[in-house]
Amino acid sequence: DAGVIQSPRHEVTEMGQEVTLRCKPISGHNSLFWYRQTMMRGLELLIYFNNNVPIDDSGMPEDRFSAKMPNASFSTLKIQPSEPRDSAVYFCASTSSGYTDTQYFGPGTRLTVL
Amino acid sequence: AQRVTQPEKLLSVFKGAPVELKCNYSYSGSPELFWYVQYSRQRLQLLLRHISRESIKGFTADLNKGETSFHLKKPFAQEEDSAMYYCALFVGGTSYGKLTFGQGTILTVHP
């Protein structure tokens, strides 16, 4: 298994543009998490899906952020419109069941908004 | 709301010296605590969890409910321990709850 797959690995965009980050969890895992990593705030949980249903999106910073999981093997995190303060590394992680199982992280997407 | 504090953003030690990465949490109940590690050019991965009470790569962490701490310790640091370390706190059940990470500590072990 290739583990959690994220694309793109790097994204550079201009303020105001729409950005879509993609994640493919490990096959058979039913829980998926999106995180944001910055030097100032560390690692923040943005949203958690269980069986493709958003369970906790309290970490989503504002309405400009949205996440979907149309099926068990794919999720997207969209930022529209993007702002420079959104620049960060975005990680996706999956577990076989819920929060407390071992989280398997993807390689991350480094987003730079100019 | 629960909170995880890692007071040191940067920690430097020499090879062979003991190392302690501090983690304090704010929660009055029985939490689950974890340490995650990210080595250079590798993915973030689980290092250990308090319920396992195991030693991984020479690291141990003891939950101290009185001090609400979960410090990560190793008696003799190695250069390959250089990495970013995150402490995480979970409160809740299997499919509900809250997972909170600290801000992380970058450990550098000098030769």
XYZ file of C-alpha atoms in Angstrom:
225
model
C 0.000 0.000 0.000
C 1.348 3.423 -0.906
C -0.133 4.894 2.210
C -2.139 8.070 2.231
C -1.731 9.926 -1.042
C -2.020 13.682 -1.350
C -1.888 15.903 -4.387
C -0.492 18.251 -5.326
C 2.645 18.177 -3.194
C 3.247 21.867 -3.763
C 0.849 24.584 -4.787
C 1.622 28.215 -5.436
C -1.293 30.467 -6.194
C -2.301 34.074 -6.062
C -4.590 35.614 -3.541
C -8.204 35.265 -4.515
C -7.768 32.066 -6.476
C -9.504 28.815 -5.665
C -7.315 26.019 -4.353
C -8.269 22.351 -4.197
C -6.230 19.834 -2.267
C -6.812 16.127 -2.719
C -6.421 13.079 -0.544
C -6.727 9.345 -1.020
C -6.832 7.488 2.315
C -5.488 4.023 2.921
C -7.836 1.422 1.499
C -10.117 0.030 4.183
C -9.743 3.003 6.516
C -13.048 4.572 7.447
C -11.798 7.756 9.115
C -10.137 10.704 7.440
C -8.689 13.883 8.892
C -7.455 17.147 7.390
C -4.823 19.132 9.286
C -3.019 22.424 8.797
C 0.547 22.917 9.975
C 2.116 26.322 10.565
C 5.069 27.447 12.628
C 2.894 29.752 14.686
C 0.036 27.403 15.498
C 1.566 23.977 15.089
C -0.734 21.210 13.873
C -4.436 22.007 13.803
C -7.213 19.558 13.072
C -9.517 21.096 10.489
C -12.127 18.416 9.861
C -12.807 14.763 10.585
C -14.838 12.377 8.418
C -16.114 8.998 9.529
C -17.587 6.712 6.863
C -17.530 9.672 4.467
C -19.648 11.823 6.785
C -18.208 14.997 8.338
C -18.291 14.458 12.090
C -16.369 17.439 13.386
C -15.624 20.519 11.318
C -15.143 22.864 14.241
C -11.544 23.401 13.232
C -12.363 24.775 9.802
C -11.199 28.373 10.052
C -13.971 30.081 8.112
C -16.463 29.775 5.295
C -13.734 30.071 2.718
C -12.747 26.518 3.624
C -14.823 23.513 2.633
C -14.168 19.788 2.571
C -15.921 16.891 0.933
C -15.624 13.144 0.926
C -17.772 11.809 -1.910
C -16.610 8.239 -1.393
C -14.373 6.137 0.815
C -11.316 6.635 -1.346
C -11.281 10.361 -2.008
C -11.528 13.657 -0.190
C -10.956 17.283 -1.127
C -10.206 20.406 0.834
C -11.092 23.591 -0.992
C -10.169 27.165 -0.207
C -12.081 29.838 -2.067
C -10.957 32.565 -2.201
C -7.440 31.912 -0.954
C -5.535 34.440 1.158
C -1.827 34.740 2.028
C -2.544 33.694 5.618
C -3.708 30.327 4.297
C -0.112 29.507 3.388
C 0.756 26.353 5.301
C 1.336 22.640 4.924
C -1.926 20.725 4.749
C -1.916 17.109 5.837
C -4.436 14.388 5.326
C -4.477 11.361 7.622
C -6.582 8.237 7.886
C -7.264 5.618 10.536
C -8.977 2.263 10.436
C -11.521 3.488 12.948
C -11.990 6.818 14.610
C -9.677 9.232 16.338
C -7.632 7.002 18.562
C -6.371 4.394 16.156
C -2.949 5.135 14.751
C -3.162 8.027 12.340
C -1.386 7.470 9.045
C -0.392 10.757 7.520
C 0.107 11.709 3.927
C 3.184 13.608 2.761
C 1.377 16.931 2.912
C 0.679 19.702 0.451
C 2.718 22.860 0.852
C 0.473 25.761 -0.104
C 1.832 29.204 -0.807
C -0.615 32.007 -1.474
C 1.034 35.108 -2.884
C -11.814 23.466 25.991
C -8.855 21.151 26.196
C -5.446 22.487 25.329
C -1.994 21.034 24.783
C 1.076 23.095 25.550
C 4.568 22.295 24.417
C 6.533 25.122 25.989
C 9.707 24.664 23.952
C 9.581 25.343 20.238
C 13.245 24.441 19.910
C 15.340 22.052 21.980
C 18.999 21.292 21.440
C 21.053 18.615 23.152
C 24.297 16.797 22.479
C 24.474 13.156 21.505
C 24.425 10.932 24.554
C 22.766 13.514 26.771
C 19.334 12.931 28.296
C 16.442 14.657 26.607
C 12.997 15.598 27.831
C 10.320 17.138 25.625
C 7.651 18.732 27.741
C 3.932 18.404 27.188
C 1.252 19.795 29.464
C -2.436 19.486 28.885
C -5.567 21.045 30.280
C -8.345 18.545 30.884
C -9.813 17.345 34.130
C -10.922 13.863 33.073
C -9.088 10.812 31.745
C -7.486 11.719 28.462
C -5.642 9.699 25.875
C -2.267 11.109 25.022
C 0.053 10.528 22.120
C 3.403 11.579 20.796
C 3.802 11.949 17.048
C 7.134 12.530 15.308
C 8.143 13.902 11.939
C 11.688 13.143 10.803
C 13.224 15.151 8.002
C 11.680 14.236 4.639
C 9.417 11.652 6.257
C 5.770 11.581 7.109
C 4.350 12.440 10.472
C 3.960 9.185 12.365
C 2.875 7.884 15.725
C 5.740 7.457 18.175
C 3.879 6.221 21.218
C 0.632 6.430 23.148
C 0.262 6.447 26.895
C -2.134 3.498 27.085
C 0.478 1.235 25.536
C 3.031 2.050 28.200
C 5.772 1.025 25.804
C 9.202 2.288 24.934
C 9.753 3.156 21.282
C 13.230 3.964 19.976
C 14.298 4.387 23.582
C 11.637 6.998 24.295
C 9.160 6.729 27.135
C 6.375 9.000 28.298
C 4.500 8.786 31.558
C 1.117 10.315 32.109
C 1.099 12.383 35.290
C -2.488 13.295 35.996
C -1.569 15.351 39.052
C 0.663 17.606 37.001
C -1.380 17.108 33.803
C 1.805 16.312 31.943
C 2.972 13.744 29.421
C 6.649 14.488 28.975
C 8.675 12.487 26.457
C 12.023 11.270 27.711
C 15.078 9.471 26.460
C 18.150 8.841 28.608
C 20.699 9.033 25.793
C 19.807 11.094 22.739
C 20.988 10.039 19.293
C 21.504 12.202 16.219
C 18.724 10.317 14.429
C 16.290 11.548 17.074
C 16.449 15.009 15.528
C 12.903 15.712 14.391
C 9.705 17.625 15.075
C 7.698 16.162 17.935
C 4.003 16.747 18.563
C 2.093 15.905 21.696
C -1.606 15.188 21.158
C -4.588 14.870 23.471
C -7.781 13.020 22.718
C -10.971 13.391 24.691
C -14.065 11.378 23.801
C -15.002 8.020 22.280
C -14.051 6.046 19.213
C -16.104 7.999 16.712
C -16.667 11.274 18.539
C -14.568 13.619 20.580
C -11.785 16.112 20.152
C -8.189 15.622 19.124
C -5.848 18.485 19.916
C -2.180 18.802 19.042
C 0.431 20.983 20.659
C 2.502 23.455 18.718
C 5.381 21.041 18.356
C 8.997 20.957 19.496
C 11.899 20.769 17.095
C 14.583 18.598 18.656
C 18.136 18.883 17.399
C 20.732 16.425 18.610
C 24.248 17.627 17.955
C 27.159 15.212 17.402
